[in-house]
Amino acid sequence: MDNPSPFFSRRRSRNNSASAIAVIGLGRFGGALATELARSGTEVLGIDADEDTVQSLNGVLTHVVRADSTRQAALEQLGVVDFDRVVVGIGSDIQASILTTSLLKRMGARSIWAKAISEQHGLILEQLGIEHVVYPEADMGRRIAHLVRGAMLDYVEFDRDLVVAKTVAPREIVGQTLEASAVRRRHGVTIVKIRGADGEWRAAGAASVIREGDLLIVIGPVERTERFAALA
């Protein structure tokens, strides 16, 4: 393992905050996640066993090191459990993923997020006590499926029967106020934001008038939201 910089000793002495995250496994998922966190100003420690991967992110993340995350000594030397959150993005090596998350749990990491590549993998992580198990490939697949088959411009699933979608205003409500259009009663969805020609998003109220070409943020059950978007 490469020698850590003073960054790690400084991190150990910091007060609790949500601005320091360790990402273990810097493949497509972990690398993209770590890079986006760094761009948003988050303090990020990236860890990967592959030297080429580490070098590719050198200067992008706050600090990036080559280390074997299945070794407790390596995690201790890096002070990983002192970070506010730890993300285990290992996917190609399920054994390494399980060993790493198990070590982190045993060492007392505060908040662990772990990637699962299958239901069985996720079940094992949940049995280890990992509260935040994510399925990036499956989640993205479901999201794209809804976008491909409908008229929605974006789609975020919060629960199995609650989604938020972006769509173009349907012609049948153009020129009407939200109160007059009775969207909630007729379609079972709620319009919460409207973006007009000026490009500004505004809160939707009963007196808001829908114009042709307006973009809407709609919240509701999956099927009802899809049907409403299909009216555009």
PDB file of C-alpha atoms in Angstrom:
ATOM      1  CA  MET A   1       0.000   0.000   0.000  1.00  0.00           C
ATOM      2  CA  ASP A   2       1.173   3.506  -0.809  1.00  0.00           C
ATOM      3  CA  ASN A   3       2.123   5.673   2.155  1.00  0.00           C
ATOM      4  CA  PRO A   4      -0.765   7.889   3.233  1.00  0.00           C
ATOM      5  CA  SER A   5      -0.349  11.664   3.384  1.00  0.00           C
ATOM      6  CA  PRO A   6      -1.034  13.921   6.417  1.00  0.00           C
ATOM      7  CA  PHE A   7      -4.568  14.195   5.012  1.00  0.00           C
ATOM      8  CA  PHE A   8      -5.504  11.097   6.994  1.00  0.00           C
ATOM      9  CA  SER A   9      -4.240  12.276  10.360  1.00  0.00           C
ATOM     10  CA  ARG A  10      -6.086  15.564   9.860  1.00  0.00           C
ATOM     11  CA  ARG A  11      -9.274  13.666   9.053  1.00  0.00           C
ATOM     12  CA  ARG A  12      -9.080  11.694  12.299  1.00  0.00           C
ATOM     13  CA  SER A  13      -9.150  14.857  14.360  1.00  0.00           C
ATOM     14  CA  ARG A  14     -12.061  16.531  12.536  1.00  0.00           C
ATOM     15  CA  ASN A  15     -15.497  16.988  14.022  1.00  0.00           C
ATOM     16  CA  ASN A  16     -18.357  14.984  12.617  1.00  0.00           C
ATOM     17  CA  SER A  17     -19.628  16.384   9.293  1.00  0.00           C
ATOM     18  CA  ALA A  18     -21.073  15.122   6.054  1.00  0.00           C
ATOM     19  CA  SER A  19     -18.239  16.429   3.919  1.00  0.00           C
ATOM     20  CA  ALA A  20     -15.712  13.590   4.029  1.00  0.00           C
ATOM     21  CA  ILE A  21     -16.375  10.311   2.243  1.00  0.00           C
ATOM     22  CA  ALA A  22     -14.195   7.284   1.508  1.00  0.00           C
ATOM     23  CA  VAL A  23     -14.938   5.371  -1.694  1.00  0.00           C
ATOM     24  CA  ILE A  24     -13.533   1.846  -1.937  1.00  0.00           C
ATOM     25  CA  GLY A  25     -13.467   0.368  -5.427  1.00  0.00           C
ATOM     26  CA  LEU A  26     -13.010   2.921  -8.198  1.00  0.00           C
ATOM     27  CA  GLY A  27     -14.475   1.115 -11.183  1.00  0.00           C
ATOM     28  CA  ARG A  28     -17.213   2.624 -13.345  1.00  0.00           C
ATOM     29  CA  PHE A  29     -19.631   3.096 -10.442  1.00  0.00           C
ATOM     30  CA  GLY A  30     -17.170   3.999  -7.684  1.00  0.00           C
ATOM     31  CA  GLY A  31     -15.022   6.148  -9.938  1.00  0.00           C
ATOM     32  CA  ALA A  32     -17.984   8.147 -11.244  1.00  0.00           C
ATOM     33  CA  LEU A  33     -19.375   8.535  -7.726  1.00  0.00           C
ATOM     34  CA  ALA A  34     -16.048   9.673  -6.265  1.00  0.00           C
ATOM     35  CA  THR A  35     -15.433  12.105  -9.121  1.00  0.00           C
ATOM     36  CA  GLU A  36     -18.868  13.689  -8.774  1.00  0.00           C
ATOM     37  CA  LEU A  37     -18.443  14.009  -5.007  1.00  0.00           C
ATOM     38  CA  ALA A  38     -15.088  15.720  -5.500  1.00  0.00           C
ATOM     39  CA  ARG A  39     -16.567  18.113  -8.066  1.00  0.00           C
ATOM     40  CA  SER A  40     -19.218  19.130  -5.539  1.00  0.00           C
ATOM     41  CA  GLY A  41     -16.536  20.074  -3.018  1.00  0.00           C
ATOM     42  CA  THR A  42     -16.668  16.930  -0.894  1.00  0.00           C
ATOM     43  CA  GLU A  43     -13.450  15.646   0.663  1.00  0.00           C
ATOM     44  CA  VAL A  44     -12.937  12.251  -0.974  1.00  0.00           C
ATOM     45  CA  LEU A  45     -10.512   9.423  -0.264  1.00  0.00           C
ATOM     46  CA  GLY A  46     -10.467   6.916  -3.117  1.00  0.00           C
ATOM     47  CA  ILE A  47      -9.125   3.397  -2.601  1.00  0.00           C
ATOM     48  CA  ASP A  48      -8.529   0.747  -5.231  1.00  0.00           C
ATOM     49  CA  ALA A  49      -6.264  -2.270  -5.650  1.00  0.00           C
ATOM     50  CA  ASP A  50      -5.371  -1.405  -9.252  1.00  0.00           C
ATOM     51  CA  GLU A  51      -2.445   0.975  -9.763  1.00  0.00           C
ATOM     52  CA  ASP A  52      -3.618   2.199 -13.188  1.00  0.00           C
ATOM     53  CA  THR A  53      -7.045   3.076 -11.781  1.00  0.00           C
ATOM     54  CA  VAL A  54      -5.448   4.956  -8.902  1.00  0.00           C
ATOM     55  CA  GLN A  55      -3.185   6.908 -11.243  1.00  0.00           C
ATOM     56  CA  SER A  56      -6.096   7.862 -13.490  1.00  0.00           C
ATOM     57  CA  LEU A  57      -7.798   9.613 -10.564  1.00  0.00           C
ATOM     58  CA  ASN A  58      -4.692  11.215  -9.113  1.00  0.00           C
ATOM     59  CA  GLY A  59      -5.364  14.942  -8.879  1.00  0.00           C
ATOM     60  CA  VAL A  60      -9.104  14.438  -9.360  1.00  0.00           C
ATOM     61  CA  LEU A  61      -9.926  13.257  -5.842  1.00  0.00           C
ATOM     62  CA  THR A  62      -8.703  14.798  -2.600  1.00  0.00           C
ATOM     63  CA  HIS A  63      -6.481  11.753  -2.188  1.00  0.00           C
ATOM     64  CA  VAL A  64      -6.362   8.372  -3.872  1.00  0.00           C
ATOM     65  CA  VAL A  65      -4.330   5.350  -2.804  1.00  0.00           C
ATOM     66  CA  ARG A  66      -3.669   1.794  -3.866  1.00  0.00           C
ATOM     67  CA  ALA A  67      -4.590  -0.612  -1.087  1.00  0.00           C
ATOM     68  CA  ASP A  68      -6.146  -4.004  -0.396  1.00  0.00           C
ATOM     69  CA  SER A  69      -9.434  -3.217   1.339  1.00  0.00           C
ATOM     70  CA  THR A  70      -9.824  -6.815   2.524  1.00  0.00           C
ATOM     71  CA  ARG A  71      -6.943  -6.249   4.970  1.00  0.00           C
ATOM     72  CA  GLN A  72      -7.954  -4.657   8.251  1.00  0.00           C
ATOM     73  CA  ALA A  73      -4.480  -3.202   8.749  1.00  0.00           C
ATOM     74  CA  ALA A  74      -4.806  -1.259   5.487  1.00  0.00           C
ATOM     75  CA  LEU A  75      -8.184   0.180   6.454  1.00  0.00           C
ATOM     76  CA  GLU A  76      -6.872   1.116   9.892  1.00  0.00           C
ATOM     77  CA  GLN A  77      -3.766   2.812   8.484  1.00  0.00           C
ATOM     78  CA  LEU A  78      -5.946   4.888   6.176  1.00  0.00           C
ATOM     79  CA  GLY A  79      -8.348   5.824   8.971  1.00  0.00           C
ATOM     80  CA  VAL A  80     -11.306   4.780   6.843  1.00  0.00           C
ATOM     81  CA  VAL A  81     -13.733   4.344   9.748  1.00  0.00           C
ATOM     82  CA  ASP A  82     -13.191   7.970  10.758  1.00  0.00           C
ATOM     83  CA  PHE A  83     -14.851   9.184   7.581  1.00  0.00           C
ATOM     84  CA  ASP A  84     -18.452  10.344   7.756  1.00  0.00           C
ATOM     85  CA  ARG A  85     -19.515   7.816   5.130  1.00  0.00           C
ATOM     86  CA  VAL A  86     -17.861   4.897   3.400  1.00  0.00           C
ATOM     87  CA  VAL A  87     -19.004   3.664  -0.010  1.00  0.00           C
ATOM     88  CA  VAL A  88     -17.994   0.170  -1.099  1.00  0.00           C
ATOM     89  CA  GLY A  89     -18.229   0.234  -4.881  1.00  0.00           C
ATOM     90  CA  ILE A  90     -16.596  -3.154  -5.465  1.00  0.00           C
ATOM     91  CA  GLY A  91     -18.712  -5.170  -7.866  1.00  0.00           C
ATOM     92  CA  SER A  92     -16.579  -7.509  -9.938  1.00  0.00           C
ATOM     93  CA  ASP A  93     -15.206  -9.366  -6.912  1.00  0.00           C
ATOM     94  CA  ILE A  94     -18.097 -10.321  -4.638  1.00  0.00           C
ATOM     95  CA  GLN A  95     -15.787 -11.941  -2.087  1.00  0.00           C
ATOM     96  CA  ALA A  96     -13.769  -8.731  -1.760  1.00  0.00           C
ATOM     97  CA  SER A  97     -16.988  -6.738  -1.431  1.00  0.00           C
ATOM     98  CA  ILE A  98     -18.276  -8.945   1.376  1.00  0.00           C
ATOM     99  CA  LEU A  99     -14.944  -9.078   3.201  1.00  0.00           C
ATOM    100  CA  THR A 100     -14.530  -5.309   2.967  1.00  0.00           C
ATOM    101  CA  THR A 101     -18.015  -4.476   4.205  1.00  0.00           C
ATOM    102  CA  SER A 102     -17.724  -7.043   6.993  1.00  0.00           C
ATOM    103  CA  LEU A 103     -14.456  -5.480   8.158  1.00  0.00           C
ATOM    104  CA  LEU A 104     -15.902  -1.975   8.032  1.00  0.00           C
ATOM    105  CA  LYS A 105     -18.914  -3.070  10.077  1.00  0.00           C
ATOM    106  CA  ARG A 106     -16.709  -4.794  12.642  1.00  0.00           C
ATOM    107  CA  MET A 107     -14.429  -1.758  12.880  1.00  0.00           C
ATOM    108  CA  GLY A 108     -17.355   0.548  13.614  1.00  0.00           C
ATOM    109  CA  ALA A 109     -17.698   2.584  10.408  1.00  0.00           C
ATOM    110  CA  ARG A 110     -20.482   5.108  10.942  1.00  0.00           C
ATOM    111  CA  SER A 111     -22.400   4.915   7.670  1.00  0.00           C
ATOM    112  CA  ILE A 112     -21.730   2.268   5.026  1.00  0.00           C
ATOM    113  CA  TRP A 113     -23.138   2.285   1.507  1.00  0.00           C
ATOM    114  CA  ALA A 114     -22.437  -0.818  -0.572  1.00  0.00           C
ATOM    115  CA  LYS A 115     -22.991  -1.708  -4.222  1.00  0.00           C
ATOM    116  CA  ALA A 116     -24.662  -5.041  -4.981  1.00  0.00           C
ATOM    117  CA  ILE A 117     -24.604  -6.658  -8.415  1.00  0.00           C
ATOM    118  CA  SER A 118     -27.327  -9.231  -7.717  1.00  0.00           C
ATOM    119  CA  GLU A 119     -30.150  -9.954  -5.292  1.00  0.00           C
ATOM    120  CA  GLN A 120     -28.051 -12.654  -3.620  1.00  0.00           C
ATOM    121  CA  HIS A 121     -25.138 -10.268  -3.202  1.00  0.00           C
ATOM    122  CA  GLY A 122     -27.454  -7.640  -1.758  1.00  0.00           C
ATOM    123  CA  LEU A 123     -29.049 -10.128   0.629  1.00  0.00           C
ATOM    124  CA  ILE A 124     -25.647 -11.063   2.061  1.00  0.00           C
ATOM    125  CA  LEU A 125     -24.786  -7.379   2.526  1.00  0.00           C
ATOM    126  CA  GLU A 126     -28.093  -6.809   4.306  1.00  0.00           C
ATOM    127  CA  GLN A 127     -27.435  -9.810   6.551  1.00  0.00           C
ATOM    128  CA  LEU A 128     -24.120  -8.214   7.494  1.00  0.00           C
ATOM    129  CA  GLY A 129     -26.094  -5.237   8.749  1.00  0.00           C
ATOM    130  CA  ILE A 130     -25.439  -2.852   5.851  1.00  0.00           C
ATOM    131  CA  GLU A 131     -28.343  -0.391   5.829  1.00  0.00           C
ATOM    132  CA  HIS A 132     -27.651   1.218   2.466  1.00  0.00           C
ATOM    133  CA  VAL A 133     -27.410  -1.423  -0.280  1.00  0.00           C
ATOM    134  CA  VAL A 134     -27.645  -0.014  -3.809  1.00  0.00           C
ATOM    135  CA  TYR A 135     -28.210  -1.773  -7.120  1.00  0.00           C
ATOM    136  CA  PRO A 136     -26.952   0.779  -9.686  1.00  0.00           C
ATOM    137  CA  GLU A 137     -27.318  -1.409 -12.776  1.00  0.00           C
ATOM    138  CA  ALA A 138     -30.813  -2.616 -11.880  1.00  0.00           C
ATOM    139  CA  ASP A 139     -31.972   0.857 -10.810  1.00  0.00           C
ATOM    140  CA  MET A 140     -30.664   2.440 -14.000  1.00  0.00           C
ATOM    141  CA  GLY A 141     -32.235  -0.311 -16.089  1.00  0.00           C
ATOM    142  CA  ARG A 142     -35.671   0.325 -14.565  1.00  0.00           C
ATOM    143  CA  ARG A 143     -35.289   4.084 -15.001  1.00  0.00           C
ATOM    144  CA  ILE A 144     -34.305   3.823 -18.664  1.00  0.00           C
ATOM    145  CA  ALA A 145     -37.140   1.367 -19.324  1.00  0.00           C
ATOM    146  CA  HIS A 146     -39.694   3.928 -18.131  1.00  0.00           C
ATOM    147  CA  LEU A 147     -38.089   6.705 -20.191  1.00  0.00           C
ATOM    148  CA  VAL A 148     -37.876   4.606 -23.351  1.00  0.00           C
ATOM    149  CA  ARG A 149     -41.490   3.465 -23.344  1.00  0.00           C
ATOM    150  CA  GLY A 150     -43.097   6.776 -22.367  1.00  0.00           C
ATOM    151  CA  ALA A 151     -42.997  10.514 -22.914  1.00  0.00           C
ATOM    152  CA  MET A 152     -41.176  11.337 -19.688  1.00  0.00           C
ATOM    153  CA  LEU A 153     -37.967  13.348 -19.953  1.00  0.00           C
ATOM    154  CA  ASP A 154     -36.640  12.169 -16.600  1.00  0.00           C
ATOM    155  CA  TYR A 155     -37.746   9.700 -13.959  1.00  0.00           C
ATOM    156  CA  VAL A 156     -36.801   9.096 -10.333  1.00  0.00           C
ATOM    157  CA  GLU A 157     -38.311   6.248  -8.334  1.00  0.00           C
ATOM    158  CA  PHE A 158     -38.654   6.879  -4.588  1.00  0.00           C
ATOM    159  CA  ASP A 159     -40.700   3.809  -3.768  1.00  0.00           C
ATOM    160  CA  ARG A 160     -42.334   0.998  -5.686  1.00  0.00           C
ATOM    161  CA  ASP A 161     -45.427   3.152  -6.133  1.00  0.00           C
ATOM    162  CA  LEU A 162     -44.089   6.711  -5.893  1.00  0.00           C
ATOM    163  CA  VAL A 163     -42.127   8.448  -8.642  1.00  0.00           C
ATOM    164  CA  VAL A 164     -41.139  11.948  -9.654  1.00  0.00           C
ATOM    165  CA  ALA A 165     -41.059  12.642 -13.372  1.00  0.00           C
ATOM    166  CA  LYS A 166     -40.272  15.521 -15.719  1.00  0.00           C
ATOM    167  CA  THR A 167     -42.553  15.837 -18.714  1.00  0.00           C
ATOM    168  CA  VAL A 168     -43.912  18.348 -21.227  1.00  0.00           C
ATOM    169  CA  ALA A 169     -47.274  19.851 -20.312  1.00  0.00           C
ATOM    170  CA  PRO A 170     -50.112  17.868 -21.962  1.00  0.00           C
ATOM    171  CA  ARG A 171     -52.157  19.821 -24.511  1.00  0.00           C
ATOM    172  CA  GLU A 172     -55.403  19.208 -22.647  1.00  0.00           C
ATOM    173  CA  ILE A 173     -54.356  21.447 -19.752  1.00  0.00           C
ATOM    174  CA  VAL A 174     -52.585  24.195 -21.721  1.00  0.00           C
ATOM    175  CA  GLY A 175     -54.148  27.593 -21.042  1.00  0.00           C
ATOM    176  CA  GLN A 176     -55.774  26.446 -17.802  1.00  0.00           C
ATOM    177  CA  THR A 177     -54.914  27.057 -14.177  1.00  0.00           C
ATOM    178  CA  LEU A 178     -53.992  23.998 -12.143  1.00  0.00           C
ATOM    179  CA  GLU A 179     -57.207  24.395 -10.179  1.00  0.00           C
ATOM    180  CA  ALA A 180     -59.312  24.389 -13.343  1.00  0.00           C
ATOM    181  CA  SER A 181     -57.432  21.493 -14.911  1.00  0.00           C
ATOM    182  CA  ALA A 182     -58.148  19.279 -11.875  1.00  0.00           C
ATOM    183  CA  VAL A 183     -55.065  17.196 -12.655  1.00  0.00           C
ATOM    184  CA  ARG A 184     -54.929  15.590  -9.221  1.00  0.00           C
ATOM    185  CA  ARG A 185     -58.585  14.522  -9.297  1.00  0.00           C
ATOM    186  CA  ARG A 186     -58.640  13.407 -12.937  1.00  0.00           C
ATOM    187  CA  HIS A 187     -55.227  11.817 -13.258  1.00  0.00           C
ATOM    188  CA  GLY A 188     -54.149  10.993  -9.699  1.00  0.00           C
ATOM    189  CA  VAL A 189     -50.858  12.921  -9.919  1.00  0.00           C
ATOM    190  CA  THR A 190     -49.630  16.209  -8.485  1.00  0.00           C
ATOM    191  CA  ILE A 191     -47.773  18.910 -10.410  1.00  0.00           C
ATOM    192  CA  VAL A 192     -45.229  20.445  -8.038  1.00  0.00           C
ATOM    193  CA  LYS A 193     -43.008  22.561 -10.320  1.00  0.00           C
ATOM    194  CA  ILE A 194     -43.414  24.373 -13.635  1.00  0.00           C
ATOM    195  CA  ARG A 195     -40.691  25.670 -15.956  1.00  0.00           C
ATOM    196  CA  GLY A 196     -41.759  28.214 -18.501  1.00  0.00           C
ATOM    197  CA  ALA A 197     -40.102  29.808 -21.509  1.00  0.00           C
ATOM    198  CA  ASP A 198     -37.768  31.820 -19.263  1.00  0.00           C
ATOM    199  CA  GLY A 199     -36.146  28.590 -18.038  1.00  0.00           C
ATOM    200  CA  GLU A 200     -36.954  29.200 -14.378  1.00  0.00           C
ATOM    201  CA  TRP A 201     -38.543  26.498 -12.216  1.00  0.00           C
ATOM    202  CA  ARG A 202     -41.431  27.814 -10.096  1.00  0.00           C
ATOM    203  CA  ALA A 203     -43.599  26.213  -7.439  1.00  0.00           C
ATOM    204  CA  ALA A 204     -46.956  25.123  -8.836  1.00  0.00           C
ATOM    205  CA  GLY A 205     -50.034  26.612  -7.185  1.00  0.00           C
ATOM    206  CA  ALA A 206     -53.765  26.517  -7.795  1.00  0.00           C
ATOM    207  CA  ALA A 207     -53.569  29.789  -9.782  1.00  0.00           C
ATOM    208  CA  SER A 208     -50.590  28.701 -11.920  1.00  0.00           C
ATOM    209  CA  VAL A 209     -51.421  28.813 -15.633  1.00  0.00           C
ATOM    210  CA  ILE A 210     -49.980  26.100 -17.861  1.00  0.00           C
ATOM    211  CA  ARG A 211     -48.502  27.353 -21.139  1.00  0.00           C
ATOM    212  CA  GLU A 212     -47.682  25.424 -24.279  1.00  0.00           C
ATOM    213  CA  GLY A 213     -44.184  23.965 -24.040  1.00  0.00           C
ATOM    214  CA  ASP A 214     -43.984  24.249 -20.248  1.00  0.00           C
ATOM    215  CA  LEU A 215     -42.020  21.529 -18.471  1.00  0.00           C
ATOM    216  CA  LEU A 216     -43.637  19.968 -15.429  1.00  0.00           C
ATOM    217  CA  ILE A 217     -42.334  18.082 -12.412  1.00  0.00           C
ATOM    218  CA  VAL A 218     -45.009  15.556 -11.509  1.00  0.00           C
ATOM    219  CA  ILE A 219     -45.242  13.221  -8.535  1.00  0.00           C
ATOM    220  CA  GLY A 220     -47.513  10.197  -8.242  1.00  0.00           C
ATOM    221  CA  PRO A 221     -47.868   6.417  -8.636  1.00  0.00           C
ATOM    222  CA  VAL A 222     -45.886   4.844 -11.479  1.00  0.00           C
ATOM    223  CA  GLU A 223     -48.760   3.897 -13.795  1.00  0.00           C
ATOM    224  CA  ARG A 224     -50.705   7.124 -13.302  1.00  0.00           C
ATOM    225  CA  THR A 225     -47.593   9.242 -13.856  1.00  0.00           C
ATOM    226  CA  GLU A 226     -46.766   7.363 -17.061  1.00  0.00           C
ATOM    227  CA  ARG A 227     -50.322   7.765 -18.355  1.00  0.00           C
ATOM    228  CA  PHE A 228     -50.276  11.491 -17.608  1.00  0.00           C
ATOM    229  CA  ALA A 229     -46.908  11.957 -19.362  1.00  0.00           C
ATOM    230  CA  ALA A 230     -48.239  10.064 -22.397  1.00  0.00           C
ATOM    231  CA  LEU A 231     -50.864  12.791 -22.889  1.00  0.00           C
ATOM    232  CA  ALA A 232     -48.147  15.240 -23.969  1.00  0.00           C
TER     233      ALA A 232
END
